[in-house]
Amino acid sequence: MQRRRTFSGAVWESKVGYCRALRAGNFIYVSGTAPVDEQGGVFEPGDAYAQTKRCFEIIQKALQDLGADYADVVRTRLYVTDISRWAEFAQAHQECFGENPPTTTMVEVKALVDPAMLVEVEVDAICN
């Protein structure tokens, strides 16, 4: 099975040894994606909605690099640090996937790699 990878250039990719997304045949797996800005810092600290939208922007680019887009996503996973803010995370999710809703999971976690990060997102897609 042919495999293709794409990288976002985040410092963690080379430090940890992973790619942003991997396409194996018609399946695409997107690594946990944090709300990182263009300089490598945390995007919009404190803003759950903006951070979630940023995660999906990074994810969309990875999908497009591998020949897919939001419509090809079949599953999302949101790891959030404060589940009481679920509606803010959900609003960003709905805006990206409202026309083609995937299956999804949202779970609260104790912490992410940077305390200013409120969300991390994983995505699986199937495409032609």
mmCIF file with all atom_site columns, C-alpha atoms in Angstrom:
data_model
loop_
_atom_site.group_PDB
_atom_site.id
_atom_site.type_symbol
_atom_site.label_atom_id
_atom_site.label_alt_id
_atom_site.label_comp_id
_atom_site.label_asym_id
_atom_site.label_entity_id
_atom_site.label_seq_id
_atom_site.pdbx_PDB_ins_code
_atom_site.Cartn_x
_atom_site.Cartn_y
_atom_site.Cartn_z
_atom_site.occupancy
_atom_site.B_iso_or_equiv
_atom_site.pdbx_formal_charge
_atom_site.auth_seq_id
_atom_site.auth_comp_id
_atom_site.auth_asym_id
_atom_site.auth_atom_id
_atom_site.pdbx_PDB_model_num
ATOM 1   C CA . MET A 1 1   ? 0.000   0.000  0.000  1.00 0.00 ? 1   MET A CA 1
ATOM 2   C CA . GLN A 1 2   ? 1.349   3.392  -0.973 1.00 0.00 ? 2   GLN A CA 1
ATOM 3   C CA . ARG A 1 3   ? 1.931   5.888  1.841  1.00 0.00 ? 3   ARG A CA 1
ATOM 4   C CA . ARG A 1 4   ? 2.276   9.662  1.575  1.00 0.00 ? 4   ARG A CA 1
ATOM 5   C CA . ARG A 1 5   ? 3.071   12.045 4.403  1.00 0.00 ? 5   ARG A CA 1
ATOM 6   C CA . THR A 1 6   ? 2.700   15.765 4.914  1.00 0.00 ? 6   THR A CA 1
ATOM 7   C CA . PHE A 1 7   ? 4.358   17.973 7.515  1.00 0.00 ? 7   PHE A CA 1
ATOM 8   C CA . SER A 1 8   ? 3.260   21.323 8.922  1.00 0.00 ? 8   SER A CA 1
ATOM 9   C CA . GLY A 1 9   ? 6.739   22.375 9.993  1.00 0.00 ? 9   GLY A CA 1
ATOM 10  C CA . ALA A 1 10  ? 5.849   22.432 13.692 1.00 0.00 ? 10  ALA A CA 1
ATOM 11  C CA . VAL A 1 11  ? 8.931   21.990 15.869 1.00 0.00 ? 11  VAL A CA 1
ATOM 12  C CA . TRP A 1 12  ? 7.348   18.982 17.594 1.00 0.00 ? 12  TRP A CA 1
ATOM 13  C CA . GLU A 1 13  ? 7.233   16.936 14.379 1.00 0.00 ? 13  GLU A CA 1
ATOM 14  C CA . SER A 1 14  ? 11.001  16.532 14.201 1.00 0.00 ? 14  SER A CA 1
ATOM 15  C CA . LYS A 1 15  ? 11.519  16.431 17.990 1.00 0.00 ? 15  LYS A CA 1
ATOM 16  C CA . VAL A 1 16  ? 8.969   13.673 18.528 1.00 0.00 ? 16  VAL A CA 1
ATOM 17  C CA . GLY A 1 17  ? 9.274   11.966 15.137 1.00 0.00 ? 17  GLY A CA 1
ATOM 18  C CA . TYR A 1 18  ? 5.831   12.204 13.536 1.00 0.00 ? 18  TYR A CA 1
ATOM 19  C CA . CYS A 1 19  ? 4.121   13.751 10.520 1.00 0.00 ? 19  CYS A CA 1
ATOM 20  C CA . ARG A 1 20  ? 1.066   16.020 10.517 1.00 0.00 ? 20  ARG A CA 1
ATOM 21  C CA . ALA A 1 21  ? -0.866  13.539 8.395  1.00 0.00 ? 21  ALA A CA 1
ATOM 22  C CA . LEU A 1 22  ? -0.372  10.253 6.612  1.00 0.00 ? 22  LEU A CA 1
ATOM 23  C CA . ARG A 1 23  ? -2.285  8.886  3.654  1.00 0.00 ? 23  ARG A CA 1
ATOM 24  C CA . ALA A 1 24  ? -2.288  5.097  3.307  1.00 0.00 ? 24  ALA A CA 1
ATOM 25  C CA . GLY A 1 25  ? -4.279  4.142  0.224  1.00 0.00 ? 25  GLY A CA 1
ATOM 26  C CA . ASN A 1 26  ? -7.618  5.940  0.569  1.00 0.00 ? 26  ASN A CA 1
ATOM 27  C CA . PHE A 1 27  ? -7.274  6.522  4.318  1.00 0.00 ? 27  PHE A CA 1
ATOM 28  C CA . ILE A 1 28  ? -5.858  9.692  5.880  1.00 0.00 ? 28  ILE A CA 1
ATOM 29  C CA . TYR A 1 29  ? -4.901  9.953  9.534  1.00 0.00 ? 29  TYR A CA 1
ATOM 30  C CA . VAL A 1 30  ? -4.201  13.420 10.935 1.00 0.00 ? 30  VAL A CA 1
ATOM 31  C CA . SER A 1 31  ? -2.089  13.617 14.096 1.00 0.00 ? 31  SER A CA 1
ATOM 32  C CA . GLY A 1 32  ? -3.303  15.467 17.148 1.00 0.00 ? 32  GLY A CA 1
ATOM 33  C CA . THR A 1 33  ? -3.297  19.094 16.035 1.00 0.00 ? 33  THR A CA 1
ATOM 34  C CA . ALA A 1 34  ? -2.847  21.895 18.532 1.00 0.00 ? 34  ALA A CA 1
ATOM 35  C CA . PRO A 1 35  ? -3.716  25.587 18.051 1.00 0.00 ? 35  PRO A CA 1
ATOM 36  C CA . VAL A 1 36  ? -0.280  26.847 17.040 1.00 0.00 ? 36  VAL A CA 1
ATOM 37  C CA . ASP A 1 37  ? 0.267   30.213 15.365 1.00 0.00 ? 37  ASP A CA 1
ATOM 38  C CA . GLU A 1 38  ? 2.637   30.949 12.472 1.00 0.00 ? 38  GLU A CA 1
ATOM 39  C CA . GLN A 1 39  ? 5.518   31.687 14.870 1.00 0.00 ? 39  GLN A CA 1
ATOM 40  C CA . GLY A 1 40  ? 5.090   28.445 16.820 1.00 0.00 ? 40  GLY A CA 1
ATOM 41  C CA . GLY A 1 41  ? 3.327   29.997 19.807 1.00 0.00 ? 41  GLY A CA 1
ATOM 42  C CA . VAL A 1 42  ? -0.165  29.287 21.096 1.00 0.00 ? 42  VAL A CA 1
ATOM 43  C CA . PHE A 1 43  ? -2.896  30.827 18.939 1.00 0.00 ? 43  PHE A CA 1
ATOM 44  C CA . GLU A 1 44  ? -5.346  33.094 20.814 1.00 0.00 ? 44  GLU A CA 1
ATOM 45  C CA . PRO A 1 45  ? -4.745  31.956 24.418 1.00 0.00 ? 45  PRO A CA 1
ATOM 46  C CA . GLY A 1 46  ? -8.029  31.725 26.333 1.00 0.00 ? 46  GLY A CA 1
ATOM 47  C CA . ASP A 1 47  ? -10.282 31.644 23.239 1.00 0.00 ? 47  ASP A CA 1
ATOM 48  C CA . ALA A 1 48  ? -11.716 28.131 22.875 1.00 0.00 ? 48  ALA A CA 1
ATOM 49  C CA . TYR A 1 49  ? -13.575 28.887 19.653 1.00 0.00 ? 49  TYR A CA 1
ATOM 50  C CA . ALA A 1 50  ? -10.608 30.560 17.912 1.00 0.00 ? 50  ALA A CA 1
ATOM 51  C CA . GLN A 1 51  ? -8.228  27.810 18.996 1.00 0.00 ? 51  GLN A CA 1
ATOM 52  C CA . THR A 1 52  ? -10.533 25.128 17.621 1.00 0.00 ? 52  THR A CA 1
ATOM 53  C CA . LYS A 1 53  ? -10.912 26.974 14.304 1.00 0.00 ? 53  LYS A CA 1
ATOM 54  C CA . ARG A 1 54  ? -7.116  27.246 14.105 1.00 0.00 ? 54  ARG A CA 1
ATOM 55  C CA . CYS A 1 55  ? -6.744  23.499 14.628 1.00 0.00 ? 55  CYS A CA 1
ATOM 56  C CA . PHE A 1 56  ? -9.164  22.882 11.776 1.00 0.00 ? 56  PHE A CA 1
ATOM 57  C CA . GLU A 1 57  ? -7.306  25.335 9.503  1.00 0.00 ? 57  GLU A CA 1
ATOM 58  C CA . ILE A 1 58  ? -4.071  23.401 10.062 1.00 0.00 ? 58  ILE A CA 1
ATOM 59  C CA . ILE A 1 59  ? -5.924  20.124 9.524  1.00 0.00 ? 59  ILE A CA 1
ATOM 60  C CA . GLN A 1 60  ? -7.557  21.347 6.320  1.00 0.00 ? 60  GLN A CA 1
ATOM 61  C CA . LYS A 1 61  ? -4.175  22.227 4.840  1.00 0.00 ? 61  LYS A CA 1
ATOM 62  C CA . ALA A 1 62  ? -2.849  18.749 5.700  1.00 0.00 ? 62  ALA A CA 1
ATOM 63  C CA . LEU A 1 63  ? -5.912  17.136 4.137  1.00 0.00 ? 63  LEU A CA 1
ATOM 64  C CA . GLN A 1 64  ? -5.544  19.229 0.995  1.00 0.00 ? 64  GLN A CA 1
ATOM 65  C CA . ASP A 1 65  ? -1.842  18.358 0.760  1.00 0.00 ? 65  ASP A CA 1
ATOM 66  C CA . LEU A 1 66  ? -2.948  14.709 0.567  1.00 0.00 ? 66  LEU A CA 1
ATOM 67  C CA . GLY A 1 67  ? -5.816  15.198 -1.896 1.00 0.00 ? 67  GLY A CA 1
ATOM 68  C CA . ALA A 1 68  ? -8.753  15.507 0.491  1.00 0.00 ? 68  ALA A CA 1
ATOM 69  C CA . ASP A 1 69  ? -10.842 18.134 2.291  1.00 0.00 ? 69  ASP A CA 1
ATOM 70  C CA . TYR A 1 70  ? -13.418 18.482 5.076  1.00 0.00 ? 70  TYR A CA 1
ATOM 71  C CA . ALA A 1 71  ? -16.054 16.517 3.105  1.00 0.00 ? 71  ALA A CA 1
ATOM 72  C CA . ASP A 1 72  ? -13.795 13.433 3.262  1.00 0.00 ? 72  ASP A CA 1
ATOM 73  C CA . VAL A 1 73  ? -13.535 13.445 7.064  1.00 0.00 ? 73  VAL A CA 1
ATOM 74  C CA . VAL A 1 74  ? -15.292 10.502 8.704  1.00 0.00 ? 74  VAL A CA 1
ATOM 75  C CA . ARG A 1 75  ? -14.205 10.944 12.340 1.00 0.00 ? 75  ARG A CA 1
ATOM 76  C CA . THR A 1 76  ? -12.982 13.740 14.584 1.00 0.00 ? 76  THR A CA 1
ATOM 77  C CA . ARG A 1 77  ? -11.696 13.650 18.149 1.00 0.00 ? 77  ARG A CA 1
ATOM 78  C CA . LEU A 1 78  ? -11.476 16.776 20.287 1.00 0.00 ? 78  LEU A CA 1
ATOM 79  C CA . TYR A 1 79  ? -9.405  16.710 23.451 1.00 0.00 ? 79  TYR A CA 1
ATOM 80  C CA . VAL A 1 80  ? -10.367 19.719 25.565 1.00 0.00 ? 80  VAL A CA 1
ATOM 81  C CA . THR A 1 81  ? -9.116  21.006 28.893 1.00 0.00 ? 81  THR A CA 1
ATOM 82  C CA . ASP A 1 82  ? -12.491 22.379 30.061 1.00 0.00 ? 82  ASP A CA 1
ATOM 83  C CA . ILE A 1 83  ? -15.568 20.430 28.946 1.00 0.00 ? 83  ILE A CA 1
ATOM 84  C CA . SER A 1 84  ? -17.853 23.123 30.410 1.00 0.00 ? 84  SER A CA 1
ATOM 85  C CA . ARG A 1 85  ? -16.856 25.202 27.341 1.00 0.00 ? 85  ARG A CA 1
ATOM 86  C CA . TRP A 1 86  ? -18.092 22.462 24.986 1.00 0.00 ? 86  TRP A CA 1
ATOM 87  C CA . ALA A 1 87  ? -20.365 24.843 23.057 1.00 0.00 ? 87  ALA A CA 1
ATOM 88  C CA . GLU A 1 88  ? -17.420 27.001 21.965 1.00 0.00 ? 88  GLU A CA 1
ATOM 89  C CA . PHE A 1 89  ? -15.490 23.990 20.667 1.00 0.00 ? 89  PHE A CA 1
ATOM 90  C CA . ALA A 1 90  ? -18.664 22.602 19.080 1.00 0.00 ? 90  ALA A CA 1
ATOM 91  C CA . GLN A 1 91  ? -19.443 25.853 17.251 1.00 0.00 ? 91  GLN A CA 1
ATOM 92  C CA . ALA A 1 92  ? -16.108 25.737 15.436 1.00 0.00 ? 92  ALA A CA 1
ATOM 93  C CA . HIS A 1 93  ? -16.632 22.048 14.626 1.00 0.00 ? 93  HIS A CA 1
ATOM 94  C CA . GLN A 1 94  ? -20.121 22.671 13.253 1.00 0.00 ? 94  GLN A CA 1
ATOM 95  C CA . GLU A 1 95  ? -18.896 25.516 11.038 1.00 0.00 ? 95  GLU A CA 1
ATOM 96  C CA . CYS A 1 96  ? -16.344 23.212 9.404  1.00 0.00 ? 96  CYS A CA 1
ATOM 97  C CA . PHE A 1 97  ? -18.443 20.055 9.179  1.00 0.00 ? 97  PHE A CA 1
ATOM 98  C CA . GLY A 1 98  ? -22.108 21.103 9.298  1.00 0.00 ? 98  GLY A CA 1
ATOM 99  C CA . GLU A 1 99  ? -22.747 20.131 5.671  1.00 0.00 ? 99  GLU A CA 1
ATOM 100 C CA . ASN A 1 100 ? -20.884 16.803 5.928  1.00 0.00 ? 100 ASN A CA 1
ATOM 101 C CA . PRO A 1 101 ? -20.992 15.770 9.596  1.00 0.00 ? 101 PRO A CA 1
ATOM 102 C CA . PRO A 1 102 ? -18.498 13.080 10.604 1.00 0.00 ? 102 PRO A CA 1
ATOM 103 C CA . THR A 1 103 ? -18.659 10.951 13.707 1.00 0.00 ? 103 THR A CA 1
ATOM 104 C CA . THR A 1 104 ? -17.018 12.722 16.634 1.00 0.00 ? 104 THR A CA 1
ATOM 105 C CA . THR A 1 105 ? -15.847 12.473 20.200 1.00 0.00 ? 105 THR A CA 1
ATOM 106 C CA . MET A 1 106 ? -15.111 15.278 22.655 1.00 0.00 ? 106 MET A CA 1
ATOM 107 C CA . VAL A 1 107 ? -13.384 14.380 25.902 1.00 0.00 ? 107 VAL A CA 1
ATOM 108 C CA . GLU A 1 108 ? -11.886 16.415 28.700 1.00 0.00 ? 108 GLU A CA 1
ATOM 109 C CA . VAL A 1 109 ? -8.208  15.877 29.436 1.00 0.00 ? 109 VAL A CA 1
ATOM 110 C CA . LYS A 1 110 ? -6.154  17.069 32.386 1.00 0.00 ? 110 LYS A CA 1
ATOM 111 C CA . ALA A 1 111 ? -3.699  19.107 30.301 1.00 0.00 ? 111 ALA A CA 1
ATOM 112 C CA . LEU A 1 112 ? -2.109  19.573 26.892 1.00 0.00 ? 112 LEU A CA 1
ATOM 113 C CA . VAL A 1 113 ? 1.568   20.181 26.071 1.00 0.00 ? 113 VAL A CA 1
ATOM 114 C CA . ASP A 1 114 ? 1.214   23.939 26.762 1.00 0.00 ? 114 ASP A CA 1
ATOM 115 C CA . PRO A 1 115 ? -1.111  25.198 29.535 1.00 0.00 ? 115 PRO A CA 1
ATOM 116 C CA . ALA A 1 116 ? -2.431  27.936 27.196 1.00 0.00 ? 116 ALA A CA 1
ATOM 117 C CA . MET A 1 117 ? -3.763  25.301 24.783 1.00 0.00 ? 117 MET A CA 1
ATOM 118 C CA . LEU A 1 118 ? -7.436  24.519 25.338 1.00 0.00 ? 118 LEU A CA 1
ATOM 119 C CA . VAL A 1 119 ? -7.953  21.952 22.552 1.00 0.00 ? 119 VAL A CA 1
ATOM 120 C CA . GLU A 1 120 ? -6.194  19.394 20.385 1.00 0.00 ? 120 GLU A CA 1
ATOM 121 C CA . VAL A 1 121 ? -7.913  17.701 17.440 1.00 0.00 ? 121 VAL A CA 1
ATOM 122 C CA . GLU A 1 122 ? -7.397  14.412 15.546 1.00 0.00 ? 122 GLU A CA 1
ATOM 123 C CA . VAL A 1 123 ? -9.095  13.599 12.244 1.00 0.00 ? 123 VAL A CA 1
ATOM 124 C CA . ASP A 1 124 ? -9.539  10.494 10.079 1.00 0.00 ? 124 ASP A CA 1
ATOM 125 C CA . ALA A 1 125 ? -10.648 10.751 6.451  1.00 0.00 ? 125 ALA A CA 1
ATOM 126 C CA . ILE A 1 126 ? -11.443 8.419  3.583  1.00 0.00 ? 126 ILE A CA 1
ATOM 127 C CA . CYS A 1 127 ? -11.044 9.676  0.033  1.00 0.00 ? 127 CYS A CA 1
ATOM 128 C CA . ASN A 1 128 ? -10.596 8.566  -3.581 1.00 0.00 ? 128 ASN A CA 1
#
